[in-house]
CSV table of N, CA and C and ligand atoms in Angstrom, one decimal:
chain,number,residue,atom,x,y,z
P,218,MET,N,-3.6,14.5,11.2
P,218,MET,CA,-4.9,14.1,10.7
P,218,MET,C,-5.9,13.9,11.8
P,219,ASP,N,-6.0,14.9,12.7
P,219,ASP,CA,-6.9,14.8,13.8
P,219,ASP,C,-8.3,15.3,13.5
P,220,ILE,N,-9.3,14.7,14.1
P,220,ILE,CA,-10.6,15.2,14.1
P,220,ILE,C,-11.1,15.3,15.5
P,221,ARG,N,-11.9,16.3,15.7
P,221,ARG,CA,-12.4,16.6,17.1
P,221,ARG,C,-13.4,15.5,17.5
P,222,SER,N,-13.2,15.0,18.7
P,222,SER,CA,-14.1,14.0,19.2
P,222,SER,C,-15.4,14.7,19.6
P,223,LEU,N,-16.4,13.8,19.8
P,223,LEU,CA,-17.7,14.3,20.3
P,223,LEU,C,-17.7,14.5,21.8
P,224,GLY,N,-18.7,15.1,22.3
P,224,GLY,CA,-18.9,15.1,23.7
P,224,GLY,C,-19.1,13.7,24.2
P,225,ARG,N,-19.1,13.5,25.5
P,225,ARG,CA,-19.2,12.2,26.0
P,225,ARG,C,-20.6,11.7,26.2
P,226,ARG,N,-21.6,12.5,25.6
P,226,ARG,CA,-23.0,12.1,25.8
P,226,ARG,C,-23.2,10.8,24.9
P,227,ALA,N,-23.4,9.7,25.5
P,227,ALA,CA,-23.6,8.5,24.7
P,227,ALA,C,-24.8,8.7,23.7
P,228,GLY,N,-24.6,8.2,22.5
P,228,GLY,CA,-25.7,8.2,21.5
P,228,GLY,C,-25.5,9.4,20.6
P,229,SER,N,-24.7,10.4,20.9
P,229,SER,CA,-24.6,11.5,20.0
P,229,SER,C,-23.8,11.1,18.7
P,230,MET,N,-24.2,11.7,17.6
P,230,MET,CA,-23.6,11.3,16.3
P,230,MET,C,-23.2,12.6,15.6
P,231,GLU,N,-22.2,12.4,14.7
P,231,GLU,CA,-21.8,13.5,13.9
P,231,GLU,C,-21.2,13.0,12.6
P,232,GLN,N,-21.5,13.7,11.5
P,232,GLN,CA,-21.0,13.3,10.2
P,232,GLN,C,-19.8,14.2,9.9
P,233,VAL,N,-18.7,13.5,9.4
P,233,VAL,CA,-17.5,14.3,9.0
P,233,VAL,C,-17.3,14.1,7.6
P,234,HIS,N,-17.4,15.1,6.8
P,234,HIS,CA,-17.0,15.1,5.4
P,234,HIS,C,-15.8,16.1,5.2
P,235,ARG,N,-14.7,15.6,5.0
P,235,ARG,CA,-13.5,16.5,5.0
P,235,ARG,C,-12.4,15.9,4.1
P,236,THR,N,-11.6,16.8,3.6
P,236,THR,CA,-10.4,16.4,2.9
P,236,THR,C,-9.2,16.8,3.7
P,237,VAL,N,-8.4,15.8,4.0
P,237,VAL,CA,-7.2,16.0,4.8
P,237,VAL,C,-6.0,15.7,3.9
P,238,GLU,N,-4.8,16.0,4.4
P,238,GLU,CA,-3.6,15.7,3.7
P,238,GLU,C,-2.9,14.6,4.4
P,239,ALA,N,-2.4,13.6,3.6
P,239,ALA,CA,-1.6,12.6,4.3
P,239,ALA,C,-0.3,13.2,4.8
P,240,GLY,N,-0.1,13.0,6.1
P,240,GLY,CA,1.1,13.6,6.8
P,240,GLY,C,2.4,12.8,6.4
P,241,HIS,N,2.2,11.4,6.4
P,241,HIS,CA,3.3,10.5,6.0
P,241,HIS,C,2.8,9.7,4.9
P,242,LYS,N,3.7,8.9,4.4
P,242,LYS,CA,3.4,7.9,3.4
P,242,LYS,C,2.4,6.9,4.0
P,243,ILE,N,1.3,6.6,3.3
P,243,ILE,CA,0.3,5.7,3.9
P,243,ILE,C,0.2,4.5,3.0
P,244,GLY,N,0.3,3.3,3.5
P,244,GLY,CA,0.2,2.1,2.7
P,244,GLY,C,1.4,1.3,2.7
P,245,ALA,N,1.7,0.6,1.6
P,245,ALA,CA,2.7,-0.4,1.6
P,245,ALA,C,3.9,0.2,0.8
P,246,GLU,N,5.0,-0.6,0.9
P,246,GLU,CA,6.3,-0.1,0.3
P,246,GLU,C,6.2,0.2,-1.2
P,247,MET,N,5.6,-0.7,-1.9
P,247,MET,CA,5.5,-0.6,-3.4
P,247,MET,C,4.4,0.3,-3.9
P,248,LEU,N,3.4,0.5,-3.0
P,248,LEU,CA,2.2,1.3,-3.5
P,248,LEU,C,1.7,2.0,-2.2
P,249,SER,N,1.5,3.4,-2.3
P,249,SER,CA,1.0,4.1,-1.2
P,249,SER,C,0.4,5.4,-1.5
P,250,ILE,N,-0.3,6.0,-0.5
P,250,ILE,CA,-0.7,7.4,-0.7
P,250,ILE,C,0.5,8.3,-0.3
P,251,ALA,N,1.0,9.1,-1.2
P,251,ALA,CA,2.2,9.9,-0.9
P,251,ALA,C,1.8,11.0,0.1
P,252,PRO,N,2.8,11.4,0.9
P,252,PRO,CA,2.6,12.6,1.8
P,252,PRO,C,2.1,13.8,1.0
P,253,GLY,N,1.2,14.5,1.5
P,253,GLY,CA,0.6,15.7,0.9
P,253,GLY,C,-0.5,15.4,0.0
P,254,THR,N,-0.8,14.1,-0.3
P,254,THR,CA,-1.9,13.8,-1.1
P,254,THR,C,-3.3,14.0,-0.4
P,255,PRO,N,-4.2,14.6,-1.0
P,255,PRO,CA,-5.5,14.8,-0.3
P,255,PRO,C,-6.2,13.4,-0.1
P,256,ILE,N,-6.8,13.3,1.1
P,256,ILE,CA,-7.5,12.1,1.4
P,256,ILE,C,-8.9,12.5,1.8
P,257,ASP,N,-9.9,11.9,1.1
P,257,ASP,CA,-11.3,12.2,1.4
P,257,ASP,C,-11.8,11.3,2.5
P,258,LEU,N,-12.4,12.0,3.5
P,258,LEU,CA,-13.0,11.3,4.6
P,258,LEU,C,-14.5,11.5,4.5
P,259,ASP,N,-15.2,10.4,4.6
P,259,ASP,CA,-16.7,10.5,4.7
P,259,ASP,C,-17.1,9.6,5.8
P,260,LEU,N,-17.1,10.1,7.0
P,260,LEU,CA,-17.1,9.3,8.2
P,260,LEU,C,-18.3,9.7,9.1
P,261,SER,N,-18.7,8.7,9.9
P,261,SER,CA,-19.7,9.0,10.9
P,261,SER,C,-19.1,8.7,12.2
P,262,LEU,N,-19.3,9.6,13.2
P,262,LEU,CA,-18.8,9.5,14.5
P,262,LEU,C,-19.9,9.2,15.4
P,263,GLN,N,-19.8,8.1,16.2
P,263,GLN,CA,-20.9,7.8,17.1
P,263,GLN,C,-20.3,7.6,18.5
P,264,SER,N,-20.9,8.4,19.4
P,264,SER,CA,-20.4,8.3,20.8
P,264,SER,C,-21.0,7.1,21.5
P,265,VAL,N,-20.2,6.2,22.0
P,265,VAL,CA,-20.7,5.0,22.7
P,265,VAL,C,-20.1,5.1,24.1
P,266,SER,N,-20.4,4.2,25.0
P,266,SER,CA,-20.1,4.3,26.4
P,266,SER,C,-18.5,4.3,26.6
P,267,GLU,N,-17.8,3.5,25.8
P,267,GLU,CA,-16.4,3.4,26.0
P,267,GLU,C,-15.5,4.3,25.1
P,268,GLY,N,-16.2,5.0,24.2
P,268,GLY,CA,-15.4,5.8,23.3
P,268,GLY,C,-16.2,6.3,22.1
P,269,VAL,N,-15.5,6.5,21.0
P,269,VAL,CA,-16.2,7.0,19.8
P,269,VAL,C,-16.0,6.0,18.7
P,270,LEU,N,-17.1,5.6,18.1
P,270,LEU,CA,-17.0,4.6,17.0
P,270,LEU,C,-17.0,5.4,15.7
P,271,VAL,N,-15.9,5.2,14.9
P,271,VAL,CA,-15.7,5.9,13.7
P,271,VAL,C,-16.0,4.9,12.5
P,272,THR,N,-17.0,5.2,11.7
P,272,THR,CA,-17.2,4.3,10.6
P,272,THR,C,-17.4,5.2,9.3
P,273,GLY,N,-17.0,4.6,8.2
P,273,GLY,CA,-17.2,5.3,6.9
P,273,GLY,C,-16.1,5.0,6.0
P,274,THR,N,-16.0,5.8,4.9
P,274,THR,CA,-15.0,5.6,3.9
P,274,THR,C,-13.9,6.6,3.8
P,275,VAL,N,-12.8,6.1,3.4
P,275,VAL,CA,-11.6,6.9,3.3
P,275,VAL,C,-11.0,6.6,1.9
P,276,SER,N,-10.8,7.6,1.1
P,276,SER,CA,-10.2,7.4,-0.2
P,276,SER,C,-9.2,8.4,-0.6
P,277,GLY,N,-8.3,7.9,-1.4
P,277,GLY,CA,-7.2,8.8,-1.8
P,277,GLY,C,-6.4,8.2,-3.0
P,278,ASP,N,-5.7,9.0,-3.7
P,278,ASP,CA,-4.9,8.5,-4.9
P,278,ASP,C,-3.6,7.8,-4.4
P,279,THR,N,-3.3,6.8,-5.1
P,279,THR,CA,-2.0,6.1,-4.7
P,279,THR,C,-1.0,6.2,-5.9
P,280,THR,N,0.2,6.1,-5.5
P,280,THR,CA,1.3,6.1,-6.5
P,280,THR,C,2.3,5.0,-6.1
P,281,GLY,N,3.0,4.4,-7.0
P,281,GLY,CA,3.9,3.4,-6.7
P,281,GLY,C,4.6,2.9,-7.9
P,282,GLN,N,5.1,1.6,-7.8
P,282,GLN,CA,5.9,1.0,-8.8
P,282,GLN,C,5.4,-0.4,-9.1
P,283,CYS,N,5.3,-0.8,-10.3
P,283,CYS,CA,5.0,-2.2,-10.6
P,283,CYS,C,6.1,-3.1,-10.0
P,284,ALA,N,5.7,-4.1,-9.3
P,284,ALA,CA,6.7,-5.0,-8.7
P,284,ALA,C,7.5,-5.8,-9.7
P,285,ARG,N,7.0,-5.9,-10.9
P,285,ARG,CA,7.8,-6.7,-11.9
P,285,ARG,C,8.6,-5.9,-12.8
P,286,CYS,N,8.1,-4.8,-13.3
P,286,CYS,CA,8.8,-4.0,-14.3
P,286,CYS,C,9.3,-2.7,-13.8
P,287,LEU,N,8.9,-2.3,-12.6
P,287,LEU,CA,9.2,-1.1,-11.9
P,287,LEU,C,8.7,0.2,-12.6
P,288,ASP,N,7.8,0.0,-13.5
P,288,ASP,CA,7.1,1.2,-14.2
P,288,ASP,C,6.3,1.9,-13.1
P,289,PRO,N,6.2,3.2,-13.2
P,289,PRO,CA,5.3,3.9,-12.2
P,289,PRO,C,3.9,3.5,-12.4
P,290,ILE,N,3.1,3.4,-11.3
P,290,ILE,CA,1.7,3.1,-11.5
P,290,ILE,C,0.9,4.0,-10.5
P,291,THR,N,-0.3,4.3,-10.9
P,291,THR,CA,-1.1,5.2,-10.1
P,291,THR,C,-2.5,4.5,-10.0
P,292,GLY,N,-3.2,4.9,-8.9
P,292,GLY,CA,-4.5,4.3,-8.7
P,292,GLY,C,-5.3,5.1,-7.6
P,293,THR,N,-6.4,4.5,-7.2
P,293,THR,CA,-7.1,5.1,-6.1
P,293,THR,C,-7.5,4.0,-5.2
P,294,VAL,N,-7.4,4.3,-3.9
P,294,VAL,CA,-7.8,3.3,-2.9
P,294,VAL,C,-9.0,3.9,-2.2
P,295,ASN,N,-9.9,3.0,-1.9
P,295,ASN,CA,-11.2,3.4,-1.3
P,295,ASN,C,-11.5,2.3,-0.3
P,296,VAL,N,-11.4,2.6,1.0
P,296,VAL,CA,-11.6,1.6,2.0
P,296,VAL,C,-12.6,2.0,3.0
P,297,TYR,N,-13.2,1.0,3.7
P,297,TYR,CA,-14.2,1.2,4.7
P,297,TYR,C,-13.5,1.0,6.1
P,298,LEU,N,-13.7,2.1,6.9
P,298,LEU,CA,-13.1,2.1,8.2
P,298,LEU,C,-14.2,1.9,9.2
P,299,THR,N,-13.9,1.0,10.2
P,299,THR,CA,-14.8,0.9,11.3
P,299,THR,C,-14.0,0.6,12.6
P,300,GLU,N,-13.8,1.7,13.4
P,300,GLU,CA,-12.8,1.6,14.5
P,300,GLU,C,-13.4,2.3,15.7
P,301,LEU,N,-13.1,1.7,16.8
P,301,LEU,CA,-13.5,2.3,18.1
P,301,LEU,C,-12.2,3.0,18.6
P,302,PHE,N,-12.4,4.3,19.0
P,302,PHE,CA,-11.4,5.0,19.7
P,302,PHE,C,-11.8,5.2,21.1
P,303,ALA,N,-11.0,4.6,22.0
P,303,ALA,CA,-11.4,4.6,23.5
P,303,ALA,C,-11.2,5.9,24.1
P,304,TYR,N,-12.1,6.3,25.0
P,304,TYR,CA,-11.9,7.5,25.8
P,304,TYR,C,-10.8,7.3,26.8
P,305,PRO,N,-10.1,8.4,27.1
P,305,PRO,CA,-9.1,8.3,28.1
P,305,PRO,C,-9.7,8.0,29.5
P,306,GLY,N,-9.2,7.0,30.2
P,306,GLY,CA,-9.7,6.7,31.5
P,306,GLY,C,-10.9,5.7,31.4
P,307,SER,N,-11.2,5.3,30.2
P,307,SER,CA,-12.3,4.3,30.1
P,307,SER,C,-11.8,2.9,30.4
P,308,GLU,N,-12.8,2.0,30.7
P,308,GLU,CA,-12.4,0.6,31.0
P,308,GLU,C,-11.7,0.0,29.8
P,309,THR,N,-12.2,0.3,28.6
P,309,THR,CA,-11.6,-0.2,27.4
P,309,THR,C,-10.1,0.2,27.4
P,310,GLU,N,-9.8,1.4,27.7
P,310,GLU,CA,-8.5,1.9,27.7
P,310,GLU,C,-7.6,1.1,28.7
P,311,ALA,N,-8.2,0.9,29.8
P,311,ALA,CA,-7.5,0.2,30.9
P,311,ALA,C,-7.2,-1.3,30.6
P,312,THR,N,-8.1,-1.9,29.8
P,312,THR,CA,-8.0,-3.3,29.7
P,312,THR,C,-7.5,-3.8,28.3
P,313,THR,N,-7.1,-2.9,27.4
P,313,THR,CA,-6.7,-3.3,26.1
P,313,THR,C,-5.3,-2.6,25.9
P,314,ASP,N,-4.6,-3.2,24.9
P,314,ASP,CA,-3.3,-2.6,24.4
P,314,ASP,C,-3.6,-1.5,23.4
P,315,GLU,N,-2.6,-0.6,23.4
P,315,GLU,CA,-2.8,0.5,22.4
P,315,GLU,C,-2.8,0.0,21.0
P,316,GLU,N,-2.2,-1.1,20.8
P,316,GLU,CA,-2.1,-1.7,19.4
P,316,GLU,C,-3.5,-2.3,19.0
P,317,GLU,N,-4.3,-2.7,20.0
P,317,GLU,CA,-5.5,-3.3,19.7
P,317,GLU,C,-6.6,-2.3,19.5
P,318,ILE,N,-6.7,-1.3,20.4
P,318,ILE,CA,-7.8,-0.3,20.3
P,318,ILE,C,-7.1,1.1,20.3
P,319,TYR,N,-7.5,1.9,19.3
P,319,TYR,CA,-6.9,3.2,19.2
P,319,TYR,C,-7.5,4.1,20.4
P,320,ARG,N,-6.7,5.1,20.7
P,320,ARG,CA,-7.1,6.0,21.9
P,320,ARG,C,-7.5,7.3,21.4
P,321,ILE,N,-8.3,8.0,22.2
P,321,ILE,CA,-8.6,9.4,22.0
P,321,ILE,C,-7.6,10.2,22.9
P,322,ALA,N,-6.9,11.1,22.3
P,322,ALA,CA,-5.9,11.9,23.0
P,322,ALA,C,-6.5,13.2,23.3
P,323,GLY,N,-6.7,13.5,24.6
P,323,GLY,CA,-7.5,14.8,24.9
P,323,GLY,C,-8.9,14.6,24.4
P,324,ASP,N,-9.3,15.5,23.5
P,324,ASP,CA,-10.5,15.3,22.8
P,324,ASP,C,-10.3,15.2,21.3
P,325,LEU,N,-9.1,14.8,20.9
P,325,LEU,CA,-8.8,14.6,19.5
P,325,LEU,C,-8.7,13.1,19.1
P,326,ILE,N,-9.2,12.8,17.9
P,326,ILE,CA,-9.1,11.5,17.4
P,326,ILE,C,-8.1,11.6,16.3
P,327,ASP,N,-7.0,10.9,16.4
P,327,ASP,CA,-5.9,10.9,15.4
P,327,ASP,C,-6.2,9.7,14.5
P,328,LEU,N,-6.6,10.0,13.3
P,328,LEU,CA,-7.0,8.9,12.3
P,328,LEU,C,-5.8,8.3,11.6
P,329,GLU,N,-4.7,9.0,11.7
P,329,GLU,CA,-3.6,8.6,10.7
P,329,GLU,C,-3.2,7.1,10.9
P,330,GLN,N,-3.0,6.6,12.1
P,330,GLN,CA,-2.6,5.2,12.3
P,330,GLN,C,-3.7,4.3,11.8
P,331,ALA,N,-5.0,4.6,12.1
P,331,ALA,CA,-6.1,3.7,11.7
P,331,ALA,C,-6.2,3.7,10.2
P,332,ILE,N,-6.0,4.9,9.6
P,332,ILE,CA,-6.1,4.9,8.1
P,332,ILE,C,-4.9,4.1,7.5
P,333,ASN,N,-3.8,4.3,8.1
P,333,ASN,CA,-2.6,3.6,7.6
P,333,ASN,C,-2.8,2.1,7.7
P,334,ASP,N,-3.4,1.7,8.8
P,334,ASP,CA,-3.6,0.2,9.0
P,334,ASP,C,-4.6,-0.3,7.9
P,335,VAL,N,-5.7,0.3,7.8
P,335,VAL,CA,-6.7,-0.2,6.9
P,335,VAL,C,-6.3,-0.1,5.4
P,336,VAL,N,-5.6,1.0,5.1
P,336,VAL,CA,-5.2,1.2,3.7
P,336,VAL,C,-4.1,0.2,3.4
P,337,GLY,N,-3.2,-0.1,4.4
P,337,GLY,CA,-2.1,-1.1,4.2
P,337,GLY,C,-2.7,-2.5,3.9
P,338,LEU,N,-3.8,-2.8,4.5
P,338,LEU,CA,-4.4,-4.1,4.3
P,338,LEU,C,-5.0,-4.2,2.9
P,339,GLU,N,-5.5,-3.1,2.5
P,339,GLU,CA,-6.3,-3.0,1.2
P,339,GLU,C,-5.4,-3.1,0.0
P,340,LEU,N,-4.2,-2.4,0.1
P,340,LEU,CA,-3.4,-2.3,-1.1
P,340,LEU,C,-2.6,-3.6,-1.3
P,341,PRO,N,-2.4,-4.0,-2.6
P,341,PRO,CA,-1.7,-5.2,-2.8
P,341,PRO,C,-0.2,-5.1,-2.4
P,342,LEU,N,0.3,-6.2,-1.9
P,342,LEU,CA,1.8,-6.2,-1.5
P,342,LEU,C,2.6,-6.2,-2.8
P,343,VAL,N,2.1,-6.8,-3.8
P,343,VAL,CA,2.8,-6.9,-5.1
P,343,VAL,C,2.0,-6.2,-6.2
P,344,PRO,N,2.1,-4.9,-6.2
P,344,PRO,CA,1.3,-4.2,-7.2
P,344,PRO,C,1.8,-4.4,-8.6
P,345,LEU,N,1.0,-4.5,-9.6
P,345,LEU,CA,1.4,-4.8,-11.0
P,345,LEU,C,0.8,-3.7,-11.9
P,346,CYS,N,1.6,-3.3,-12.9
P,346,CYS,CA,1.1,-2.3,-13.9
P,346,CYS,C,-0.1,-2.9,-14.7
P,347,ARG,N,0.0,-4.1,-14.9
P,347,ARG,CA,-1.2,-4.9,-15.5
P,347,ARG,C,-1.0,-6.3,-15.1
P,348,GLU,N,-2.1,-7.1,-15.1
P,348,GLU,CA,-2.1,-8.4,-14.5
P,348,GLU,C,-1.0,-9.3,-15.1
P,349,ASP,N,-0.9,-9.2,-16.5
P,349,ASP,CA,0.1,-10.1,-17.2
P,349,ASP,C,1.4,-9.4,-17.5
P,350,CYS,N,1.8,-8.4,-16.7
P,350,CYS,CA,3.0,-7.7,-16.9
P,350,CYS,C,4.2,-8.8,-17.0
P,351,PRO,N,4.9,-8.7,-18.1
P,351,PRO,CA,6.0,-9.7,-18.3
P,351,PRO,C,7.2,-9.4,-17.5
P,352,GLY,N,7.3,-8.2,-16.9
P,352,GLY,CA,8.5,-7.9,-16.1
P,352,GLY,C,9.7,-7.6,-16.9
P,353,LEU,N,10.9,-7.8,-16.3
P,353,LEU,CA,12.1,-7.5,-16.9
P,353,LEU,C,12.9,-8.7,-17.4
P,354,CYS,N,13.7,-8.5,-18.4
P,354,CYS,CA,14.6,-9.6,-18.8
P,354,CYS,C,15.6,-9.9,-17.7
P,355,PRO,N,15.7,-11.1,-17.3
P,355,PRO,CA,16.6,-11.4,-16.2
P,355,PRO,C,18.1,-11.2,-16.6
P,356,ASP,N,18.4,-11.2,-17.9
P,356,ASP,CA,19.7,-11.1,-18.3
P,356,ASP,C,20.2,-9.6,-18.6
P,357,CYS,N,19.3,-8.8,-19.3
P,357,CYS,CA,19.8,-7.5,-19.6
P,357,CYS,C,18.9,-6.4,-18.9
P,358,GLY,N,17.8,-6.8,-18.3
P,358,GLY,CA,17.0,-5.8,-17.6
P,358,GLY,C,16.1,-5.0,-18.4
P,359,ILE,N,16.0,-5.3,-19.7
P,359,ILE,CA,15.0,-4.5,-20.5
P,359,ILE,C,13.6,-4.9,-20.2
P,360,ARG,N,12.7,-3.9,-20.3
P,360,ARG,CA,11.3,-4.2,-20.0
P,360,ARG,C,10.8,-5.1,-21.1
P,361,LEU,N,10.3,-6.3,-20.8
P,361,LEU,CA,9.9,-7.2,-21.9
P,361,LEU,C,8.7,-6.8,-22.6
P,362,ALA,N,7.9,-5.9,-22.0
P,362,ALA,CA,6.7,-5.3,-22.7
P,362,ALA,C,7.1,-4.5,-23.9
P,363,VAL,N,8.3,-3.9,-23.9
P,363,VAL,CA,8.7,-3.0,-25.0
P,363,VAL,C,9.8,-3.7,-25.8
P,364,ALA,N,10.3,-4.9,-25.4
P,364,ALA,CA,11.4,-5.6,-26.1
P,364,ALA,C,10.7,-6.2,-27.4
P,365,GLU,N,11.6,-6.6,-28.3
P,365,GLU,CA,11.0,-7.3,-29.5
P,365,GLU,C,10.5,-8.6,-29.1
P,366,ALA,N,9.6,-9.1,-29.9
P,366,ALA,CA,8.9,-10.4,-29.6
P,366,ALA,C,10.0,-11.5,-29.5
P,367,GLY,N,9.8,-12.4,-28.5
P,367,GLY,CA,10.8,-13.5,-28.3
P,367,GLY,C,12.1,-13.1,-27.9
P,368,HIS,N,12.2,-11.9,-27.3
P,368,HIS,CA,13.5,-11.4,-26.8
P,368,HIS,C,14.2,-12.5,-25.9
P,369,HIS,N,15.4,-12.8,-26.2
P,369,HIS,CA,16.2,-13.7,-25.3
P,369,HIS,C,17.6,-13.6,-25.7
P,370,HIS,N,18.5,-14.2,-24.9
P,370,HIS,CA,19.9,-14.2,-25.1
P,370,HIS,C,20.4,-15.6,-25.3
P,371,ASP,N,21.2,-15.7,-26.4
P,371,ASP,CA,21.9,-17.0,-26.6
P,371,ASP,C,23.0,-17.1,-25.6
P,372,LYS,N,22.9,-18.2,-24.8
P,372,LYS,CA,23.9,-18.4,-23.8
P,372,LYS,C,24.8,-19.6,-24.1
P,373,ILE,N,26.1,-19.3,-24.0
P,373,ILE,CA,27.0,-20.5,-24.2
P,373,ILE,C,27.5,-20.9,-22.9
P,374,ASP,N,27.5,-22.2,-22.6
P,374,ASP,CA,28.0,-22.7,-21.4
P,374,ASP,C,29.5,-22.3,-21.3
P,375,PRO,N,30.0,-21.7,-20.2
P,375,PRO,CA,31.4,-21.2,-20.2
P,375,PRO,C,32.4,-22.3,-20.5
P,376,ARG,N,32.0,-23.6,-20.2
P,376,ARG,CA,33.0,-24.7,-20.5
P,376,ARG,C,33.2,-24.9,-22.0
P,377,TRP,N,32.2,-24.5,-22.8
P,377,TRP,CA,32.2,-24.6,-24.2
P,377,TRP,C,32.7,-23.3,-24.9
P,378,ALA,N,32.7,-22.2,-24.1
P,378,ALA,CA,33.0,-20.9,-24.7
P,378,ALA,C,34.5,-21.0,-25.3
P,379,LYS,N,35.4,-21.5,-24.6
P,379,LYS,CA,36.8,-21.6,-25.1
P,379,LYS,C,37.0,-22.4,-26.3
P,380,LEU,N,36.3,-23.5,-26.4
P,380,LEU,CA,36.3,-24.3,-27.5
P,380,LEU,C,35.7,-23.6,-28.7
P,381,ALA,N,34.6,-22.9,-28.5
P,381,ALA,CA,34.0,-22.2,-29.6
P,381,ALA,C,35.0,-21.1,-30.1
P,382,ASP,N,35.8,-20.5,-29.2
P,382,ASP,CA,36.7,-19.5,-29.7
P,382,ASP,C,37.8,-20.1,-30.6
P,383,LYS,N,38.3,-21.3,-30.2
P,383,LYS,CA,39.3,-22.0,-31.0
P,383,LYS,C,38.8,-22.4,-32.4
P,384,LEU,N,37.6,-22.9,-32.4
P,384,LEU,CA,37.0,-23.3,-33.6
P,384,LEU,C,36.7,-22.2,-34.6
P,385,GLY,N,36.4,-21.0,-33.9
P,385,GLY,CA,36.1,-19.8,-34.7
P,385,GLY,C,34.7,-19.9,-35.3
P,386,PRO,N,34.2,-18.8,-35.9
P,386,PRO,CA,32.9,-18.8,-36.4
P,386,PRO,C,32.7,-19.7,-37.6
P,387,GLY,N,31.5,-20.2,-37.7
P,387,GLY,CA,31.2,-21.0,-38.9
P,387,GLY,C,31.5,-22.5,-38.8
P,388,ASP,N,32.5,-22.8,-37.9
P,388,ASP,CA,32.9,-24.2,-37.9
P,388,ASP,C,31.9,-25.2,-37.5
P,389,GLU,N,30.9,-24.7,-36.7
P,389,GLU,CA,29.9,-25.7,-36.3
P,389,GLU,C,29.1,-26.3,-37.4
P,390,ASP,N,29.2,-25.7,-38.6
P,390,ASP,CA,28.4,-26.2,-39.8
P,390,ASP,C,29.2,-27.2,-40.5
P,391,SER,N,30.6,-27.2,-40.4
P,391,SER,CA,31.4,-28.0,-41.2
P,391,SER,C,31.7,-29.4,-40.6
P,392,LYS,N,30.7,-30.2,-40.5
P,392,LYS,CA,30.9,-31.5,-39.9
P,392,LYS,C,31.1,-32.6,-40.9
C,205,LIG,ZN1,4.8,-4.0,-14.9
C,206,LIG,ZN1,17.5,-9.3,-22.4
């Protein structure tokens, strides 16, 4: 997901409108932009003394699973990116860590890590198919959204189960 950097003339600007493909899964574990999904870039590149400032929007379709009921979910993520990519040999490159400030490699700006970071922050860690998703029955695993109303399991304490066997059915009424 590389875009060509600008010349080093401070102040020059360039608009980038492009659709790229996600090389890897972008986002979080339960919800992400899948590899091969088109990602729309609407960015402005501005050459500054220490590097290239990239600002603008990144959007793409997401797929994943509801964290409660595991139903597939789809959506769209639209994030605003504003990141400085430091020139090789610049003072910024020399005085910062690679994890703090992204680098320009040769004359290419690799957006993938920056997009991954910003999309990862935007997407929910616990995505839901709907806000009030009732999830799964803890006993049988059925999706409660499709189970009959009031779905539950009668549970007998194991200590009483043997006694219930001895008494047999119907005996609890004959007091
Ligand atoms: Zn759900
Ligand atoms: Zn159940």
